[in-house]
Structures are given as C-alpha cells and as structure tokens.
PDB file of C-alpha atoms and ligand atoms in Angstrom:
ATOM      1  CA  UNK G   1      42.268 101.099 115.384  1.00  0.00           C
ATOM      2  CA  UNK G   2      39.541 103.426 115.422  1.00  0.00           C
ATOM      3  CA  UNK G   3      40.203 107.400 114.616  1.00  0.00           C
ATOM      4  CA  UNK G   4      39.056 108.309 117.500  1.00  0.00           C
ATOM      5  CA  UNK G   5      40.052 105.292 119.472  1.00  0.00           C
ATOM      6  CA  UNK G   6      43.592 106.282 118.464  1.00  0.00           C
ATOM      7  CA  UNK G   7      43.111 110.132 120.032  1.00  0.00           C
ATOM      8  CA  UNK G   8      41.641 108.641 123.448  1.00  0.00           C
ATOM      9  CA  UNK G   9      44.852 106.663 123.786  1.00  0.00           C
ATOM     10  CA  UNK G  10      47.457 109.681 123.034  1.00  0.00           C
ATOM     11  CA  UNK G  11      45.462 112.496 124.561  1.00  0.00           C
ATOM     12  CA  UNK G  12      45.774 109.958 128.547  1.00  0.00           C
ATOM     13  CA  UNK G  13      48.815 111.439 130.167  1.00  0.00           C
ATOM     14  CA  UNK G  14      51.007 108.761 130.760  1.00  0.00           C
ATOM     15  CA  UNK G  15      50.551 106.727 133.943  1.00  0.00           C
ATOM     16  CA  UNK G  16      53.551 107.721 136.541  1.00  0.00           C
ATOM     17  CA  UNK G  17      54.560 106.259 139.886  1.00  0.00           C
ATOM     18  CA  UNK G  18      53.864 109.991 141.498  1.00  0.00           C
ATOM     19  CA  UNK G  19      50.374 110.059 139.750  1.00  0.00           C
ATOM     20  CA  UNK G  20      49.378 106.445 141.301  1.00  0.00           C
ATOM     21  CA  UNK G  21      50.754 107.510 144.388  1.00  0.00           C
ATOM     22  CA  UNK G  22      48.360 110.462 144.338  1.00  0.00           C
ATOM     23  CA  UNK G  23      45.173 108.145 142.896  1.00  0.00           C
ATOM     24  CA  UNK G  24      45.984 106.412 146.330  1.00  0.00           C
ATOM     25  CA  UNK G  25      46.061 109.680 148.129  1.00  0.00           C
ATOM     26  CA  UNK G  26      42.746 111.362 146.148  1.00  0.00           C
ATOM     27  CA  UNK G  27      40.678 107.728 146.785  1.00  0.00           C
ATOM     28  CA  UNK G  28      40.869 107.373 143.241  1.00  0.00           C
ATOM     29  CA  UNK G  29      40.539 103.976 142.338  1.00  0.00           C
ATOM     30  CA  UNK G  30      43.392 102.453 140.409  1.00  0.00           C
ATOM     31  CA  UNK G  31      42.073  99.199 137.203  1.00  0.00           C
ATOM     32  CA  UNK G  32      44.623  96.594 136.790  1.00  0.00           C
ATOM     33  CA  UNK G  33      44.866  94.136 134.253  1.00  0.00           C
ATOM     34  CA  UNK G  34      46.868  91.198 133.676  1.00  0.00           C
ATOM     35  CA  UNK G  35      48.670  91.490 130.024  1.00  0.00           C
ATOM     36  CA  UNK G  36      50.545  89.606 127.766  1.00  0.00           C
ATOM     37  CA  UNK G  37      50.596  90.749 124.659  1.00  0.00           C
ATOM     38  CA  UNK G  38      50.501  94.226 122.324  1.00  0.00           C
ATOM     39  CA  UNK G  39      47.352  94.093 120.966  1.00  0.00           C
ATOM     40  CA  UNK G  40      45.731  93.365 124.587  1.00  0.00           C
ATOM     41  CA  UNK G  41      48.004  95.834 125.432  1.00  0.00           C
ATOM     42  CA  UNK G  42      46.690  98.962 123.011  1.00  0.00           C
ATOM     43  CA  UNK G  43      42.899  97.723 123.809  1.00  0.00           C
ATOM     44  CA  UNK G  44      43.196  97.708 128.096  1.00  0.00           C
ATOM     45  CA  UNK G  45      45.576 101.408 127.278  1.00  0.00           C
ATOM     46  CA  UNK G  46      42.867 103.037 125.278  1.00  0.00           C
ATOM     47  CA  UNK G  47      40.164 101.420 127.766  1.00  0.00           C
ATOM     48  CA  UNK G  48      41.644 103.153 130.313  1.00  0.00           C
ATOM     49  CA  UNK G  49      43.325 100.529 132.327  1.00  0.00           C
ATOM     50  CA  UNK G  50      46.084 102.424 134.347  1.00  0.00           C
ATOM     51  CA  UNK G  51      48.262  99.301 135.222  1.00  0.00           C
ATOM     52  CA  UNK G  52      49.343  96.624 132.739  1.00  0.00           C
ATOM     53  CA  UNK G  53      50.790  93.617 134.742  1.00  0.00           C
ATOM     54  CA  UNK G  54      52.595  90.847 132.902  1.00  0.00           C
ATOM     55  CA  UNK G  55      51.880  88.452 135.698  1.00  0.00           C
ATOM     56  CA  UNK G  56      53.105  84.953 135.552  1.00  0.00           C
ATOM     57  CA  UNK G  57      49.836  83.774 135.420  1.00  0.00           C
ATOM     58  CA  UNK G  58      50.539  83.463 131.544  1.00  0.00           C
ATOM     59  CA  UNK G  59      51.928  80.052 132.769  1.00  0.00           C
ATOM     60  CA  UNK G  60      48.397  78.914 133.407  1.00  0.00           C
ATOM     61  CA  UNK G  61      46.904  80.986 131.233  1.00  0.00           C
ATOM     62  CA  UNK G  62      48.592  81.339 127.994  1.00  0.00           C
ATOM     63  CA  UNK G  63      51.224  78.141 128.363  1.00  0.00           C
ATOM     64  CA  UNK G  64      48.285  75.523 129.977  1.00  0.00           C
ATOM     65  CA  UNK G  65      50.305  74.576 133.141  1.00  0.00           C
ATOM     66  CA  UNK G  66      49.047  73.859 136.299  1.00  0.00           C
ATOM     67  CA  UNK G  67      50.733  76.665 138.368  1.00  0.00           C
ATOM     68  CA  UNK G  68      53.388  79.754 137.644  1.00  0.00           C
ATOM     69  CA  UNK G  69      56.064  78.123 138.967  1.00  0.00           C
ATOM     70  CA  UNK G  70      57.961  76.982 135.761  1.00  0.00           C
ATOM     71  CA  UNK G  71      57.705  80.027 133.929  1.00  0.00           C
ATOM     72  CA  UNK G  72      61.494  81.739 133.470  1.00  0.00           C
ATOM     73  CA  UNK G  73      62.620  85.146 132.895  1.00  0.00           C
ATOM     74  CA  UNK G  74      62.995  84.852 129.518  1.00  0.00           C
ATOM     75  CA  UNK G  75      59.832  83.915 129.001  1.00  0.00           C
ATOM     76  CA  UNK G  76      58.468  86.832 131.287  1.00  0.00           C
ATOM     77  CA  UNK G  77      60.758  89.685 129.671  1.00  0.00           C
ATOM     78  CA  UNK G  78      59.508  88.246 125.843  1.00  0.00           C
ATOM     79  CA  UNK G  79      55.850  89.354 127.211  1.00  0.00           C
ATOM     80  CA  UNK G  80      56.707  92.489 128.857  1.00  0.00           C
ATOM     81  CA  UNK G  81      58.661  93.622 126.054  1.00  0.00           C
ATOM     82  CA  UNK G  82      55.520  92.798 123.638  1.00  0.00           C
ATOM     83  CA  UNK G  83      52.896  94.612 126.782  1.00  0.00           C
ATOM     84  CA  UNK G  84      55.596  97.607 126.371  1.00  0.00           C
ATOM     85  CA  UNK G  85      55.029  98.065 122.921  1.00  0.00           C
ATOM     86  CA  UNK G  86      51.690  97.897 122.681  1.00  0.00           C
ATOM     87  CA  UNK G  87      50.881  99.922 125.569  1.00  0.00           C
ATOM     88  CA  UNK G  88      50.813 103.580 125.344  1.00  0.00           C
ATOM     89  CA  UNK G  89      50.158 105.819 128.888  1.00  0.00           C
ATOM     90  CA  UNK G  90      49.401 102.306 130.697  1.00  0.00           C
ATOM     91  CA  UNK G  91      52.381 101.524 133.678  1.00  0.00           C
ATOM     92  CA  UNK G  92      53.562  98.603 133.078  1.00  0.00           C
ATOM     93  CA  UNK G  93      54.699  95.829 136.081  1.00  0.00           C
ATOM     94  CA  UNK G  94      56.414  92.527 135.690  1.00  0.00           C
ATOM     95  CA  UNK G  95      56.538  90.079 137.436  1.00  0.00           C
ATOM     96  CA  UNK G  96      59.466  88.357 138.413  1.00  0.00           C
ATOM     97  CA  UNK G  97      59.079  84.634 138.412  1.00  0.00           C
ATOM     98  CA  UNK G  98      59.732  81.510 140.883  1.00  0.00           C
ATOM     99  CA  UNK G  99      63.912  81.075 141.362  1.00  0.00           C
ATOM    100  CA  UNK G 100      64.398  84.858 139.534  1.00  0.00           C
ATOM    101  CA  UNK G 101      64.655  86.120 143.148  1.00  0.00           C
ATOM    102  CA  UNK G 102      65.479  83.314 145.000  1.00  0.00           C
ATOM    103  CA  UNK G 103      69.198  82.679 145.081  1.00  0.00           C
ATOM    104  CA  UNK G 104      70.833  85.988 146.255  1.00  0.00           C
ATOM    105  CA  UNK G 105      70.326  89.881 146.160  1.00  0.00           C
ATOM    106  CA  UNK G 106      72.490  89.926 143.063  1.00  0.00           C
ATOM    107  CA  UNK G 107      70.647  87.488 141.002  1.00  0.00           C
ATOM    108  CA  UNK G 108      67.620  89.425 141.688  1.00  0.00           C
ATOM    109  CA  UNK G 109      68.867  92.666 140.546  1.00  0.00           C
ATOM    110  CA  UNK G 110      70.652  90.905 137.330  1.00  0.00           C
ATOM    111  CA  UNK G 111      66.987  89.342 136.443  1.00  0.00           C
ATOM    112  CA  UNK G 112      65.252  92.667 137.073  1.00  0.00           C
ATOM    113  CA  UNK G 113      67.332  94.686 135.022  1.00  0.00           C
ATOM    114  CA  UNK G 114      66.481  92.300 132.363  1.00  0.00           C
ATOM    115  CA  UNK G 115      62.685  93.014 132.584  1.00  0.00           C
ATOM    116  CA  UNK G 116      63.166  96.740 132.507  1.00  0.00           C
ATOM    117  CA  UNK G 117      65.402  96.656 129.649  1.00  0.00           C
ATOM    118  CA  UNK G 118      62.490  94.804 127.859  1.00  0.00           C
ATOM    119  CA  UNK G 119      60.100  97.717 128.765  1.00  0.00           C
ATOM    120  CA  UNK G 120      58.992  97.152 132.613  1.00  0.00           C
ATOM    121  CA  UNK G 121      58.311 100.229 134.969  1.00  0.00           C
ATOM    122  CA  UNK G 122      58.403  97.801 137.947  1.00  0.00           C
ATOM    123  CA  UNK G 123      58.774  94.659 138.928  1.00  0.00           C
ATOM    124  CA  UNK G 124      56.400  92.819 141.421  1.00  0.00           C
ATOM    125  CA  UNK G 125      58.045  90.030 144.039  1.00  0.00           C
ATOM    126  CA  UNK G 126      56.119  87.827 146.054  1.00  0.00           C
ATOM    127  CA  UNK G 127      56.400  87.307 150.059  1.00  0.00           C
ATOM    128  CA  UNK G 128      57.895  89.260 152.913  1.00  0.00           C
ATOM    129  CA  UNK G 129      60.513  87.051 152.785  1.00  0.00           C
ATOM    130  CA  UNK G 130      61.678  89.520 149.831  1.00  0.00           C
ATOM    131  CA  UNK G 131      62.053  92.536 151.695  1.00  0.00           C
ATOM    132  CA  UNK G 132      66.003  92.893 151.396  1.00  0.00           C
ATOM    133  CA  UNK G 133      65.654  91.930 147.505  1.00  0.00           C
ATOM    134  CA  UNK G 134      62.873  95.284 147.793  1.00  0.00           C
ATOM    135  CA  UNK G 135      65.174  97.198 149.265  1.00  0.00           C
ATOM    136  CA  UNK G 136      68.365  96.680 147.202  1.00  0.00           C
ATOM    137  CA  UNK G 137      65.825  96.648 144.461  1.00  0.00           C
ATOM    138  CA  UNK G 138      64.498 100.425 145.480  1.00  0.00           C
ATOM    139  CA  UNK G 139      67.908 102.040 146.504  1.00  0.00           C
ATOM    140  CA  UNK G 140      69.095 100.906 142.824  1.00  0.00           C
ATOM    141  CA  UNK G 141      65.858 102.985 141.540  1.00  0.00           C
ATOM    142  CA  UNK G 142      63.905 100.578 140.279  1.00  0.00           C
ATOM    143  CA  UNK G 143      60.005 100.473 141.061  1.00  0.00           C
ATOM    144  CA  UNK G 144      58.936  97.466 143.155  1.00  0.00           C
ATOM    145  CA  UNK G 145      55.650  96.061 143.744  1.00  0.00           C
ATOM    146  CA  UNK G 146      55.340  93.474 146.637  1.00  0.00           C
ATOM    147  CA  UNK G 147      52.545  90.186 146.484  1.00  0.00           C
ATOM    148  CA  UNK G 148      51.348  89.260 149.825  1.00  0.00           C
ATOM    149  CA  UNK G 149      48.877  87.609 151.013  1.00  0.00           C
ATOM    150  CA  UNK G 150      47.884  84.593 149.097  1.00  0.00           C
ATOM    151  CA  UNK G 151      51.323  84.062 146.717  1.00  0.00           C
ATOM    152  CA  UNK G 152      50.811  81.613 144.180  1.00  0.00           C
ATOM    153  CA  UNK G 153      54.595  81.122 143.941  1.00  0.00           C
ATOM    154  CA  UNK G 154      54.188  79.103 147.348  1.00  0.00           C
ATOM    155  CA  UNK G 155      50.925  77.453 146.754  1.00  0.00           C
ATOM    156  CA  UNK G 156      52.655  74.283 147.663  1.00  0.00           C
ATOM    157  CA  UNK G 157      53.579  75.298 151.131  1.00  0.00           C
ATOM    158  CA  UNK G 158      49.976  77.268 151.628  1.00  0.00           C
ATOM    159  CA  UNK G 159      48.193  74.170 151.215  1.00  0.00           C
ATOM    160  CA  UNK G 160      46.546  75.606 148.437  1.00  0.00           C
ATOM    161  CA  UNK G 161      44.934  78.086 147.132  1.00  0.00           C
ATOM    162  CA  UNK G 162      43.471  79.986 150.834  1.00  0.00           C
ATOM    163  CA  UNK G 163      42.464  83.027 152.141  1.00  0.00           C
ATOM    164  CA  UNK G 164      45.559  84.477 154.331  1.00  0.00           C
ATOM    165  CA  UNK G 165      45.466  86.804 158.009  1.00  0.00           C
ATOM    166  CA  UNK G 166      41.809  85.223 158.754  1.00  0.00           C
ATOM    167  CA  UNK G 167      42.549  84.877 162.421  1.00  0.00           C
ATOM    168  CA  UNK G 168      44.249  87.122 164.622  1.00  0.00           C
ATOM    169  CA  UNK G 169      47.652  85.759 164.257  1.00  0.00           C
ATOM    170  CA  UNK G 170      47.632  85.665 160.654  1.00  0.00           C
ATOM    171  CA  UNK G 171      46.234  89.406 160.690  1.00  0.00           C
ATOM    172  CA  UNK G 172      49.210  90.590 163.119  1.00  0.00           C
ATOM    173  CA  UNK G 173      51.453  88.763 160.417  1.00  0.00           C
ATOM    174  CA  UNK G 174      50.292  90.311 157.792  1.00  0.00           C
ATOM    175  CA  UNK G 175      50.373  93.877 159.228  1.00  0.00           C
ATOM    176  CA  UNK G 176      53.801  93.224 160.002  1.00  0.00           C
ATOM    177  CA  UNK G 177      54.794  91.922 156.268  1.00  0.00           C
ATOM    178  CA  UNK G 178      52.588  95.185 154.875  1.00  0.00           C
ATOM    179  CA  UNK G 179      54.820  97.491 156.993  1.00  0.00           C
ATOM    180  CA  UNK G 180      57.537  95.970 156.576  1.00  0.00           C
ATOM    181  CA  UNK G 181      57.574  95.926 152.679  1.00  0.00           C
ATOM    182  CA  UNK G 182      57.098  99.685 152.822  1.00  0.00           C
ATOM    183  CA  UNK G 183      59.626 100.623 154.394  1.00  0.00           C
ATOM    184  CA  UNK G 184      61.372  98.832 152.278  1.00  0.00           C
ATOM    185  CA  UNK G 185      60.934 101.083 149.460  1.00  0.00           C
ATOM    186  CA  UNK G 186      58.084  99.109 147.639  1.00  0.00           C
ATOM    187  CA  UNK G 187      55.980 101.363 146.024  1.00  0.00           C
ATOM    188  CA  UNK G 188      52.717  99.589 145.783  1.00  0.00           C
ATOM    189  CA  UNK G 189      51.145  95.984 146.993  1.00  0.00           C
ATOM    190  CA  UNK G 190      49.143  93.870 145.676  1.00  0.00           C
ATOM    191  CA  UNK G 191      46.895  91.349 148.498  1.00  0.00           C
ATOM    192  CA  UNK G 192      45.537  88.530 147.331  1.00  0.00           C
ATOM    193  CA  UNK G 193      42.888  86.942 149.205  1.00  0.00           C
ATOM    194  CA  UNK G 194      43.100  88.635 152.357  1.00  0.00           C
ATOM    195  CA  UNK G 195      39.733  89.667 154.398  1.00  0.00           C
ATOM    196  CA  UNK G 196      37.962  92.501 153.335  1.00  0.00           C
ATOM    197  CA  UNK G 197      38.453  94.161 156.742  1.00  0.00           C
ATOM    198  CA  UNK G 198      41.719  94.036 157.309  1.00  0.00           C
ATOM    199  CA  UNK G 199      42.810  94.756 153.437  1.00  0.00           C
ATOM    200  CA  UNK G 200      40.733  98.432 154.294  1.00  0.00           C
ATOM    201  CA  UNK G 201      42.468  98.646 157.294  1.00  0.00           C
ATOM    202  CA  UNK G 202      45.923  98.387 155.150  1.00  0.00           C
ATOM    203  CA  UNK G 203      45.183 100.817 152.604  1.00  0.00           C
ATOM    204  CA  UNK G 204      44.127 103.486 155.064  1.00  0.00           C
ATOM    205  CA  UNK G 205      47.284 102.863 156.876  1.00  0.00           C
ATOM    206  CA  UNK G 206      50.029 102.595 154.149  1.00  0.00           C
ATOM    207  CA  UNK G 207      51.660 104.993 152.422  1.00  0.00           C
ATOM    208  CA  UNK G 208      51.269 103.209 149.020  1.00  0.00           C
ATOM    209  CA  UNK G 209      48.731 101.844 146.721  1.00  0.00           C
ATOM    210  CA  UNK G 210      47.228  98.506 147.409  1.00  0.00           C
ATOM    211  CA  UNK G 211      45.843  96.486 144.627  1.00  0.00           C
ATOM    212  CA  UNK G 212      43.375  93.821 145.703  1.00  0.00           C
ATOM    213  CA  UNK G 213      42.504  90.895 144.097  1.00  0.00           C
ATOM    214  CA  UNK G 214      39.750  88.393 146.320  1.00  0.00           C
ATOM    215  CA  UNK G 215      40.333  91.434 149.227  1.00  0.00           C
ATOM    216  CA  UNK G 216      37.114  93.547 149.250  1.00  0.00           C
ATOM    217  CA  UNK G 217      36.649  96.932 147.668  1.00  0.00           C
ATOM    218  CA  UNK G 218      38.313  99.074 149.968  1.00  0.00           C
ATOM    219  CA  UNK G 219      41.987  98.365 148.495  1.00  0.00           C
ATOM    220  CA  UNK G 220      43.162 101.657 146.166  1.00  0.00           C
ATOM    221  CA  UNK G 221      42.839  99.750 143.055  1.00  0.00           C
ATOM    222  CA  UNK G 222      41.806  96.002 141.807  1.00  0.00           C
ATOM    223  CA  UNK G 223      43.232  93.510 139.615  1.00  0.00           C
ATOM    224  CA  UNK G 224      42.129  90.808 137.933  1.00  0.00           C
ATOM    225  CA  UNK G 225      43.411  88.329 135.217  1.00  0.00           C
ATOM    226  CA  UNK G 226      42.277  89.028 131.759  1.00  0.00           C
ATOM    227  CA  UNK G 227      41.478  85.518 130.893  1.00  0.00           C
ATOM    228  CA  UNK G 228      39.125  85.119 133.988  1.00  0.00           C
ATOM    229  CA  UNK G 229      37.206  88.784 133.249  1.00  0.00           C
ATOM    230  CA  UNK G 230      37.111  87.786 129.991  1.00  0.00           C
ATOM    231  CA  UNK G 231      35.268  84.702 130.656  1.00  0.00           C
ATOM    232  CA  UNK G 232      38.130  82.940 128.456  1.00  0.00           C
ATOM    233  CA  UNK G 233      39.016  80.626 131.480  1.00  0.00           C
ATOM    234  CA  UNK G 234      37.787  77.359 131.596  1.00  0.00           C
ATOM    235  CA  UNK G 235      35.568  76.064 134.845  1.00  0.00           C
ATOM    236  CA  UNK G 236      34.518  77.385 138.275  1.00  0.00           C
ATOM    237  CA  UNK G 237      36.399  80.628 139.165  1.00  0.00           C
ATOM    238  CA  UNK G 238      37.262  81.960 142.510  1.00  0.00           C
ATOM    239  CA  UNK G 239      33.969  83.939 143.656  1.00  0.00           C
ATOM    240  CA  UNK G 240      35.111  87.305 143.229  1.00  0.00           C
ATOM    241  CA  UNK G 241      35.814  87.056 139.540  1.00  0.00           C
ATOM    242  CA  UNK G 242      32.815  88.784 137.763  1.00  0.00           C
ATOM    243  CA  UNK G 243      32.904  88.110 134.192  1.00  0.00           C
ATOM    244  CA  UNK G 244      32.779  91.280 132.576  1.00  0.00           C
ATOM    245  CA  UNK G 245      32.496  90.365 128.681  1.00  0.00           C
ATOM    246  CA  UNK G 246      28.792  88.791 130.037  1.00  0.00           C
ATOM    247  CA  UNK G 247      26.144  90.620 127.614  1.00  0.00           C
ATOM    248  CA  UNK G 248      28.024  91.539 125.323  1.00  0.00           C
ATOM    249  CA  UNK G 249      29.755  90.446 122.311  1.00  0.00           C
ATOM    250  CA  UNK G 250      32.863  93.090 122.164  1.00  0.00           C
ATOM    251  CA  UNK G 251      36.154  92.758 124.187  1.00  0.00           C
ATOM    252  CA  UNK G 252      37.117  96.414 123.964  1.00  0.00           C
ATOM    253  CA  UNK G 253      33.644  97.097 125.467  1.00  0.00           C
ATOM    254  CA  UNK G 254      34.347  94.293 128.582  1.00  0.00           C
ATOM    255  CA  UNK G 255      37.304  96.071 129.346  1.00  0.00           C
ATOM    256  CA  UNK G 256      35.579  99.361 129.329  1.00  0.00           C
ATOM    257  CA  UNK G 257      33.103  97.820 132.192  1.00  0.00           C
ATOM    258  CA  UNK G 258      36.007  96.575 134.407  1.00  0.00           C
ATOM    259  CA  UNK G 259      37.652 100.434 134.149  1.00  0.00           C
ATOM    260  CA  UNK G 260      34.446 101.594 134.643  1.00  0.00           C
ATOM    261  CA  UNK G 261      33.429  99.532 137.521  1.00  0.00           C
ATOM    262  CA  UNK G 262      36.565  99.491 139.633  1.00  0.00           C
ATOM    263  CA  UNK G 263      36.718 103.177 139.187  1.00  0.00           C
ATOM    264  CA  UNK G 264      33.343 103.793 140.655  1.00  0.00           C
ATOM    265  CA  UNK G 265      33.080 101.227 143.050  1.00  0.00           C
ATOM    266  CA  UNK G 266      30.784  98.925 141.898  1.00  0.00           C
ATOM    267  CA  UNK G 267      33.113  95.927 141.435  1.00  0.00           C
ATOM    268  CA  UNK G 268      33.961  94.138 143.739  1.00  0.00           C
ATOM    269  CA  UNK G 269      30.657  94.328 145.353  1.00  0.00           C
ATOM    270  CA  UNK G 270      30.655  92.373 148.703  1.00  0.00           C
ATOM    271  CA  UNK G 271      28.198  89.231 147.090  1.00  0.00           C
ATOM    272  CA  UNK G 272      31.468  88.700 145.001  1.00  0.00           C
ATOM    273  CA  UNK G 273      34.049  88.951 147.997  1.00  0.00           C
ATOM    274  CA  UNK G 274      32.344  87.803 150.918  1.00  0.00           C
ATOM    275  CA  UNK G 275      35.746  86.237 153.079  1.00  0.00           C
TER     276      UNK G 275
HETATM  277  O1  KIV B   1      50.504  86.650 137.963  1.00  0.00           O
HETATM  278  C1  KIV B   1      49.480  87.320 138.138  1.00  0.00           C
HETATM  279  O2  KIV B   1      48.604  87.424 137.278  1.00  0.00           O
HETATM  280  C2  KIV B   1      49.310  87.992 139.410  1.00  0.00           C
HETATM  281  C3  KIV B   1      47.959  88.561 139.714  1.00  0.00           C
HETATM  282  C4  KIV B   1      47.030  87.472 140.036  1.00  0.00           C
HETATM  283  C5  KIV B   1      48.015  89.572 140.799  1.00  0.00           C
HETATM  284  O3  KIV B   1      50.214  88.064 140.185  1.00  0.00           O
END
C-alpha cells in the first residue's frame, strides 16, 4: 500500500449507523460494494466505499454455483471475518444465508451472533416475511438490513429473476413490506429491481437508508456486485450494471469511479435503469 494511500484510509472517520442515517437525511449518497475478501476489502475502504457487504452472491461469484442458495453460515462468517480485517472505516453487512433464518427466531439470532462475532456491523435478511426475525434481531441490538424487492433467496418461487411492485398491486405490497420492515427496527433496505418511481417514492418516505440495486437513482445509496463492476463476470449482465473498470487498466482506480459516480449522481443514469 501506497504512503499516502495508507493516510486516506486512517484519516476517513469510521462509517457509523448514526452517520448513514444522516447521509440519508443530508441526500448524501451512500457506495456499496459487495466484498469478500481483505485485500478487496482495504482497496473499496481507501476508495471510499462506505458499505462493505459480504453478500451471498460469493456463491455465484466466488464458489461458481448457479444461485446463493447453498451457501452456509460458515462459509458467510469465514468472508466477513476476512472483509472485517481488511476493512478499515468501511461498515460492514452480512448477509445471512438461505435456512440461517428460516427455522425459528432463535436460530436466527444464534446464526447472527455468529457473523458479528466474525466482524459484521449488521446483518441483511431477505423478505417481509422476516419482519419478527428484524425485530427480535433489533431489540437484541444488533443492526439489520432488510432485502426486498427482487430476493434472490426465492428466485425459485419469483419465476426468476423479475422486476417486483410493477403494477399497482405489487406497488401497494411493497409499500406495505417497506413500512413494515421499519418499524421493525431495520435500519436500512436494500430494493432490488423495483421501478424507479416507486423506489424514490420509498426513500422520501422512510426513515432509513435505501440501497438500490436495478431501482433508479433516487434510492440513498447504490450497490452493486464487485465481480459485475469489475467486468470480472462472465456474459450478458442485467442492464443497469455499468462496468466501471472499462478504460482503464487499474482496479483501485474502477472503484474510485463507482464512489465517485454514485456519490454525484451520475450512475445509475436512467439509459442503465429504464424499468
Ligand atoms: O448477495 C448480494 O450480493 C446481495 C446484493 C446483490 C444486494 O444481496
């Protein structure tokens, strides 16, 4: 590492839940990036990512399987714990994987308490269905992020991979699950391909951050994984993936773009959304 690469990553004030809260507040945009490693880790935290995410995308993207759904919570808290000691200011989020959350309030909090004893800030959960895991989750003091939307976790039962609350119905729904998650203590939300339209209307009307990814480019921060910004992923990607590494040949310098970008608005642009 750099000299001066090493001062730009211990001079950031570390990344809290009150200072994301008040990004969301200030209309300051908020540059997620999926992580699984420590050197990834120390490059996105002196970039200036503000959210590390150990998403179980690393079963597609790191293990070569054809969803998230077998990746376990070992395998999740071995990543975060490497993401936690890479990272410096960054806030780092884990997610908690398919059947982690599933069987009963107390095998949730069991699996979380794993992944923040391996260096998690807060753990993300998928579907309104999860509300009463968010809540006992919350009152116990640990930092949830919900996943509606699109949740890869169900893909099966989606139908595949599909833009969610298009019609009024699935809007109402969605407004409902948003609400609902919130008051449930979660502290910010991620919506995955969701209409532009109404993910703006969400994020003017919550409380708490939203993190879009495929929702427009009104959400308080954006997301994307590091393998598809990097252009590392193989074959078509979904249409709002821009591929930041294009023209040029340095990684730390891609990941500068993306920070750059979200934080000023120019990514997504609506030619890369469009639902
Ligand atoms: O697992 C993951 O990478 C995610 C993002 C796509 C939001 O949940």
């Amino acid at each position: 590492m750099s000299e001066s690469a090493e001062n730009a990553a211990t001079s950031r004030k570390p990344i809290t839940l009150l200072r994301l809260a008040q990004m969301h507040r200030d209309r300051e945009k908020i540059a997620v990036l999926t992580c699984y490693d420590a050197s990834f880790a120390r490059l996105m935290d002196e970039a200036g990512v503000d959210v590390l995410l150990v998403g179980d995308s690393l079963g597609m993207v790191v293990q070569g399987r054809a969803d998230t759904l077998p990746v376990t919570i070992e395998e999740i808290a071995y990543h975060t714990a490497c993401v936690a000691r890479g990272s410096g200011s960054a806030w780092v989020v884990a997610d908690m994987p398919f059947g982690s959350y599933h069987a009963s309030i107390e095998q949730s909090i069991a699996n979380a308490c794993r992944l923040f004893q391996a260096g998690a800030k807060m753990v993300k959960l998928e579907g309104a269905w999860a509300t009463p895991t968010i809540r006992a989750l919350a009152e116990r003091g640990m930092p949830v992020c919900a996943h509606l939307g699109f949740t890869p976790q169900t893909v099966h039962a989606l139908g595949g991979y599909r833009v969610q609350g298009r019609d009024a119905d699935g809007a109402a729904l969605l407004r409902g699950q948003a609400r609902a998650v919130a008051e449930a203590g979660a502290q910010m939300l991620v919506l995955e391909l969701v209409p532009s339209a109404l993910a703006r209307e969400l994020t003017a009307e919550l409380p708490i951050p939203t993190i879009g990814i495929g929702a427009g480019r009104d959400c308080s921060g954006q997301v994307l994984v590091m393998h598809d910004m990097l252009g590392v992923t193989p074959g078509k990607l979904p249409r709002f993936v821009r591929r930041f590494v294009e023209g040029t040949a340095d990684v730390r310098e891609a990941v500068r773009r993306f920070v750059r970008d979200v934080k000023s608005g120019a990514y997504p642009d609506e030619s890369l959304h469009g639902y």
